[in-house]
PDB file of C-alpha atoms in Angstrom:
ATOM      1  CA  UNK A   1       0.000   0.000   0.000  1.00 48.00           C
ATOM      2  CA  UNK A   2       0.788   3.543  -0.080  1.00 58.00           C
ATOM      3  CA  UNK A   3       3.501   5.019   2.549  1.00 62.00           C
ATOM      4  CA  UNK A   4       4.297   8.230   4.002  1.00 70.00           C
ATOM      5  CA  UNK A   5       7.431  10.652   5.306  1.00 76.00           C
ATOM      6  CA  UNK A   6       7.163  13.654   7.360  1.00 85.00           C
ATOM      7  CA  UNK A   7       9.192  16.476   5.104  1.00 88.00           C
ATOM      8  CA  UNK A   8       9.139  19.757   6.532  1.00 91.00           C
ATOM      9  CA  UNK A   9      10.871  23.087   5.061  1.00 93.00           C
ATOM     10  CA  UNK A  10      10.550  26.582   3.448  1.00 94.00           C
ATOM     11  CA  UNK A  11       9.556  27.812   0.663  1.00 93.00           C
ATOM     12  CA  UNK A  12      11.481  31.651   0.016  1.00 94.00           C
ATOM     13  CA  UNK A  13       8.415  32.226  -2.887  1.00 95.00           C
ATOM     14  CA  UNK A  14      11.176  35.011  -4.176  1.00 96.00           C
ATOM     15  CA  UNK A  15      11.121  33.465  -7.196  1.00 95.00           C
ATOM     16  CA  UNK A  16       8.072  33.269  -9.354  1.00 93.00           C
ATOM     17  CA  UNK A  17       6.924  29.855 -10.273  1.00 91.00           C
ATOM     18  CA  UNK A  18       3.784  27.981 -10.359  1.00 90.00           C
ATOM     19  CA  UNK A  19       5.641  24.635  -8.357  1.00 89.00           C
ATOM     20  CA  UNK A  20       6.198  23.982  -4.753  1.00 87.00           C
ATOM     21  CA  UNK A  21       9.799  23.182  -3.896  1.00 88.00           C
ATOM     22  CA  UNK A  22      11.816  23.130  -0.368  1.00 90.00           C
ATOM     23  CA  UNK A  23      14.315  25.921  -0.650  1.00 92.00           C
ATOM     24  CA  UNK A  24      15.079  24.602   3.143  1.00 92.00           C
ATOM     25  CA  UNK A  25      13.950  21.223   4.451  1.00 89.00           C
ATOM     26  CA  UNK A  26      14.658  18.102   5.339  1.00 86.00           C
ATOM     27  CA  UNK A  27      12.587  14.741   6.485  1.00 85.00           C
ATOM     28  CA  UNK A  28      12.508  14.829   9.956  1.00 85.00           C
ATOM     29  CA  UNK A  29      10.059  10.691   9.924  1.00 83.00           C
ATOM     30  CA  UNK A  30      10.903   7.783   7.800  1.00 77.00           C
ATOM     31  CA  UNK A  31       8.178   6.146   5.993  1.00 69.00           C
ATOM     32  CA  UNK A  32       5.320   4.796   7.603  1.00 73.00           C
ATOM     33  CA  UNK A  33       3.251   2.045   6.110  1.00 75.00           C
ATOM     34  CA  UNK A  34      -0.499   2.624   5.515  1.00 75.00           C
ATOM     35  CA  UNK A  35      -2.193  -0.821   5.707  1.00 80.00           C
ATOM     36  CA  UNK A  36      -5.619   0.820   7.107  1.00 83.00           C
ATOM     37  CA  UNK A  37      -6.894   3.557   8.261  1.00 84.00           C
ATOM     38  CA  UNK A  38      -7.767   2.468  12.096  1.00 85.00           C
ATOM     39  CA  UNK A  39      -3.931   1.022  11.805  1.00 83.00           C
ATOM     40  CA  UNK A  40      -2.792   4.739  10.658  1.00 82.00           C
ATOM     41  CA  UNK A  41      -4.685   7.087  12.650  1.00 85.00           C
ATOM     42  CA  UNK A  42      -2.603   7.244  15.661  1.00 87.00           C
ATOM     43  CA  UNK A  43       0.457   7.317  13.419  1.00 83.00           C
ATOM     44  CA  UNK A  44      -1.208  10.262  11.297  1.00 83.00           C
ATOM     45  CA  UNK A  45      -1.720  12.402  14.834  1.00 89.00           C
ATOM     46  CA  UNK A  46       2.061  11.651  15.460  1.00 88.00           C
ATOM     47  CA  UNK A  47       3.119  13.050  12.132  1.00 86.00           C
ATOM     48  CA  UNK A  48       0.712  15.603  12.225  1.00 88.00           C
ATOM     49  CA  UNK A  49       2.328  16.600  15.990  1.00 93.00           C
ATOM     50  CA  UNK A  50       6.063  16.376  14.735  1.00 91.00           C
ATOM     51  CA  UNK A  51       5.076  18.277  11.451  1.00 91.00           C
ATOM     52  CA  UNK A  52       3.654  21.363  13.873  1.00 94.00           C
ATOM     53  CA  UNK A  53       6.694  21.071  15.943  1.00 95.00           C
ATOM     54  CA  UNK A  54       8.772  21.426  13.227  1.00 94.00           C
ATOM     55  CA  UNK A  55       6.879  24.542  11.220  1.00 94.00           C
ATOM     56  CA  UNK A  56       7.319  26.064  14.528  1.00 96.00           C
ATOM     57  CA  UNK A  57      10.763  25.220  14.590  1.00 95.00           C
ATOM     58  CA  UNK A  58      11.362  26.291  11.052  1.00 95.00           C
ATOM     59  CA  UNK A  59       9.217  29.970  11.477  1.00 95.00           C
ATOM     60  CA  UNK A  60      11.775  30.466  15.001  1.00 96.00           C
ATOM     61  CA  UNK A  61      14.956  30.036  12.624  1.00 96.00           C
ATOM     62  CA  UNK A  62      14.079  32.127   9.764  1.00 96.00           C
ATOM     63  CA  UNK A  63      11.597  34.910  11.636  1.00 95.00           C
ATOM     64  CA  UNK A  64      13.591  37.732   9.886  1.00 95.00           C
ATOM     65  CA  UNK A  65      15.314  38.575   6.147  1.00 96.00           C
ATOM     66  CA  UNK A  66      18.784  38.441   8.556  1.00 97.00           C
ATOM     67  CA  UNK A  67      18.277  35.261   9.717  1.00 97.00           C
ATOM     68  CA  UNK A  68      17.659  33.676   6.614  1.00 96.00           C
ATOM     69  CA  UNK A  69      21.010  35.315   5.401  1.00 97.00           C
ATOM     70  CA  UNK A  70      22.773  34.706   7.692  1.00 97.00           C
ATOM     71  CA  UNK A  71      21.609  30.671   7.609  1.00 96.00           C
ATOM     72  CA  UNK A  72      22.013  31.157   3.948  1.00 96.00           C
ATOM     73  CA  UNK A  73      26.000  32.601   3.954  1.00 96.00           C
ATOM     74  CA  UNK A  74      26.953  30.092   6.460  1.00 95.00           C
ATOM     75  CA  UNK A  75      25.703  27.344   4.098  1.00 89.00           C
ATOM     76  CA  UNK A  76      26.086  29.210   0.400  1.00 76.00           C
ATOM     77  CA  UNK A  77      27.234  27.029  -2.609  1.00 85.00           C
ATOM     78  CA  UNK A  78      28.250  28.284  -6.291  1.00 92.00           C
ATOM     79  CA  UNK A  79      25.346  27.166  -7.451  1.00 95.00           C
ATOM     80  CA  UNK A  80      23.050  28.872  -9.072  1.00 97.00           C
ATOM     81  CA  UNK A  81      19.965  29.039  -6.613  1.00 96.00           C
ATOM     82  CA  UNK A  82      21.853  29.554  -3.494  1.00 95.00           C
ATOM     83  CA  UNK A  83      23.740  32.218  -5.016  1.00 97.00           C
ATOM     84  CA  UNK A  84      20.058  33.834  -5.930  1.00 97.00           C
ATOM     85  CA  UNK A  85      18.333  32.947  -2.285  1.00 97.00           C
ATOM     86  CA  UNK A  86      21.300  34.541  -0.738  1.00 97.00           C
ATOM     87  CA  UNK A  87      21.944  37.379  -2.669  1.00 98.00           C
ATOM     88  CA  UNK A  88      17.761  38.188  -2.285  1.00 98.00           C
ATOM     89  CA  UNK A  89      17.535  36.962   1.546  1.00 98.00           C
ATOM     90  CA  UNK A  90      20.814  39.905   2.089  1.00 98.00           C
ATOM     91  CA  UNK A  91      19.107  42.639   0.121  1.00 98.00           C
ATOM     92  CA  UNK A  92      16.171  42.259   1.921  1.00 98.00           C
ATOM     93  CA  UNK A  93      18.225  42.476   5.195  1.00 98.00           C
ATOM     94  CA  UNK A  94      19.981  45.620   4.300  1.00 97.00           C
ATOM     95  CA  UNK A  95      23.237  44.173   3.119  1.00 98.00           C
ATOM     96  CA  UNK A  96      23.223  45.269  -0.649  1.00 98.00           C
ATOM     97  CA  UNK A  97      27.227  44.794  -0.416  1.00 98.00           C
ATOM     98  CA  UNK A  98      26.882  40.960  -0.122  1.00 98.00           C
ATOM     99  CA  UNK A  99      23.339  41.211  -2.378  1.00 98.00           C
ATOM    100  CA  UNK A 100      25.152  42.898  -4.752  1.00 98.00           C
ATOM    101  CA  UNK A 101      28.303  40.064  -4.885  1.00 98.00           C
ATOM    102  CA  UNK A 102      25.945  36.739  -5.125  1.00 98.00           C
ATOM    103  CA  UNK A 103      23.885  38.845  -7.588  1.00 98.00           C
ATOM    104  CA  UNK A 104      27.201  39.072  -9.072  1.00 98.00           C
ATOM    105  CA  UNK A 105      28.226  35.456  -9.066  1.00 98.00           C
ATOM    106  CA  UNK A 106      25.009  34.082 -10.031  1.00 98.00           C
ATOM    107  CA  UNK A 107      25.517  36.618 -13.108  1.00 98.00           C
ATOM    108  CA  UNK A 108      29.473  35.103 -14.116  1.00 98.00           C
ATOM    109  CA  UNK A 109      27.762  31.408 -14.396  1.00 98.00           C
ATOM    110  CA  UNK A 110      27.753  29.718 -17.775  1.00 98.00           C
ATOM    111  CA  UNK A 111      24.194  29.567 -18.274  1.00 97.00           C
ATOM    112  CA  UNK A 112      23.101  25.829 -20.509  1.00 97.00           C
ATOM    113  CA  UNK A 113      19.483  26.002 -19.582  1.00 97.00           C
ATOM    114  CA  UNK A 114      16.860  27.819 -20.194  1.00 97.00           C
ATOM    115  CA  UNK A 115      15.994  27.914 -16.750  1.00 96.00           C
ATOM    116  CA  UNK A 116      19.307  29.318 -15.688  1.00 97.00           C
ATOM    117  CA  UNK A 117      19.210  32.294 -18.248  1.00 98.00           C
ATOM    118  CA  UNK A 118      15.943  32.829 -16.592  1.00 97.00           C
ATOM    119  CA  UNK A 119      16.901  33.164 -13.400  1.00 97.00           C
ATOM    120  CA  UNK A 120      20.360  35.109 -13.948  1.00 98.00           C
ATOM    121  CA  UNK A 121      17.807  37.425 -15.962  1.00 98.00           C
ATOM    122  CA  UNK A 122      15.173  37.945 -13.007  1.00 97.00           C
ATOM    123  CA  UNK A 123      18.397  38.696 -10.939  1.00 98.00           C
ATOM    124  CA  UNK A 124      19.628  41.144 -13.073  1.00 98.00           C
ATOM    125  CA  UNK A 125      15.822  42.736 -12.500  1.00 97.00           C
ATOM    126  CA  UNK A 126      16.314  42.551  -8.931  1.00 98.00           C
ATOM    127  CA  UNK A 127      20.105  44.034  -8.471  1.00 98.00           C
ATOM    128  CA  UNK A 128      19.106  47.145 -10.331  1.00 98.00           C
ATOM    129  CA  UNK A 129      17.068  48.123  -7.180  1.00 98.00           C
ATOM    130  CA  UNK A 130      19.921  47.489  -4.836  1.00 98.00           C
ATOM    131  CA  UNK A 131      21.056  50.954  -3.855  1.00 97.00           C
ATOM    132  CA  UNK A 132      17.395  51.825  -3.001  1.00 98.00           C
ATOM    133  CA  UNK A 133      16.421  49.356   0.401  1.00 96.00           C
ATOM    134  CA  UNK A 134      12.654  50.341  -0.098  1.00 97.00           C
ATOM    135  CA  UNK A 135      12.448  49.622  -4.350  1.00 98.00           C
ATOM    136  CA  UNK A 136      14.549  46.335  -3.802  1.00 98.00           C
ATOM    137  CA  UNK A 137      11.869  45.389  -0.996  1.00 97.00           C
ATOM    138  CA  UNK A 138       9.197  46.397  -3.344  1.00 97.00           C
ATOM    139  CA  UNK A 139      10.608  44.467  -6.427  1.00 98.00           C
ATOM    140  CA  UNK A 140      10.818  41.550  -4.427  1.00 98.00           C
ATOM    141  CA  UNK A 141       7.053  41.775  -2.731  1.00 97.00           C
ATOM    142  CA  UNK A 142       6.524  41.597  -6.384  1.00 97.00           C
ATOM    143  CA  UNK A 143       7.591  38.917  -7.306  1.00 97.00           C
ATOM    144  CA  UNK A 144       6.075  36.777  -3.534  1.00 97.00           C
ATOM    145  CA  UNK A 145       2.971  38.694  -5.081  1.00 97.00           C
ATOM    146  CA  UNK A 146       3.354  36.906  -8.281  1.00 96.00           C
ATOM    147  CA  UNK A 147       4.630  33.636  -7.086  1.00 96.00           C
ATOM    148  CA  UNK A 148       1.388  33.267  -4.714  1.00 96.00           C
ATOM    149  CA  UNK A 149      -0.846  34.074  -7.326  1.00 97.00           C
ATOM    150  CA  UNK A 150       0.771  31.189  -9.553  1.00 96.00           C
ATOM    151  CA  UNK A 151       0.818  28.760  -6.458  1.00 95.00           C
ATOM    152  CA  UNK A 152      -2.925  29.568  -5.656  1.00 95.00           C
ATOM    153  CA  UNK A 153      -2.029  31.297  -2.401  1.00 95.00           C
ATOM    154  CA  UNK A 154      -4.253  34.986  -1.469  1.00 97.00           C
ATOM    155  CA  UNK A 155      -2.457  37.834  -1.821  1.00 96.00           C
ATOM    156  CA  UNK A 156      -0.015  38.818   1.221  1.00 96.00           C
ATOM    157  CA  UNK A 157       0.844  42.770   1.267  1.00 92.00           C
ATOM    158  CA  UNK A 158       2.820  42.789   4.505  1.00 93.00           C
ATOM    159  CA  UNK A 159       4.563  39.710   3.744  1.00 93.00           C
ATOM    160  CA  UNK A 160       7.981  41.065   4.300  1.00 93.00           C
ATOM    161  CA  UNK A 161       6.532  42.828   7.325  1.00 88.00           C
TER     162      UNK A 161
END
């Protein structure tokens, strides 16, 4: 029969697509087999438990655009998306220095996909507001404003409140 895992992470939404993905997660329970649902229920409240624990844990580590930085330099890669979720996470914190060097970066990389000229093209959009804290913050509400409407989420104007 069918089996579960308890994933939890975060989604940045700084990037507009129409797909869920975790830009942060992890599984945190191994699969569980479903043979029935009387069988399952009491291992359905325990997931459903853990998976609270662990949004709560997730919202206490990244309650601010500086803590999601700062997670995000400790952890950066040359890669193309954490080069783009750190260089937005540090504009949004004030840090348009570092912003302005992963923009950078993610700008340098040999693009083969269309996907990657995409992106390096979106961050070009976003660097140009750089020197202005409030128009980067706007450009990137933006884009969260976009990204929810493609995922099917209501609009969220004080989302980086």
């Amino acid at each position: 029969g069918p089996d579960t895992a308890l994933k939890a992470g975060a989604h940045w939404l700084w990037y507009a697509q129409g797909r869920w993905c975790f830009d942060y997660g992890r599984r945190v329970a191994d699969l569980a087999a479903f043979r029935d649902a009387a069988d399952f229920a009491p291992v359905a409240d325990e997931l459903a438990a853990r998976a609270g624990e662990e949004v709560e844990a997730i919202r206490r580590k990244f309650a601010t655009a500086a803590d999601i930085a700062r997670h995000l330099l400790a952890n950066t890669e040359d890669a193309f998306w954490p080069l783009y979720h750190t260089a937005v996470a540090s504009g949004l914190a004030g840090d348009a220095a570092v912003a302005g060097e992963h923009f950078r970066r993610l700008g340098d990389k040999p693009a083969s996909r269309a996907w990657e000229t995409q992106l390096q093209s979106d961050a070009r959009d976003l660097a140009r507001h750089l020197p202005d804290r409030a128009a980067f913050r706007h450009a990137v509400a933006r884009v969260i404003g976009r990204t929810r409407a493609l995922q099917g989420l209501p609009p969220d104007p004080a989302c980086l409140d």
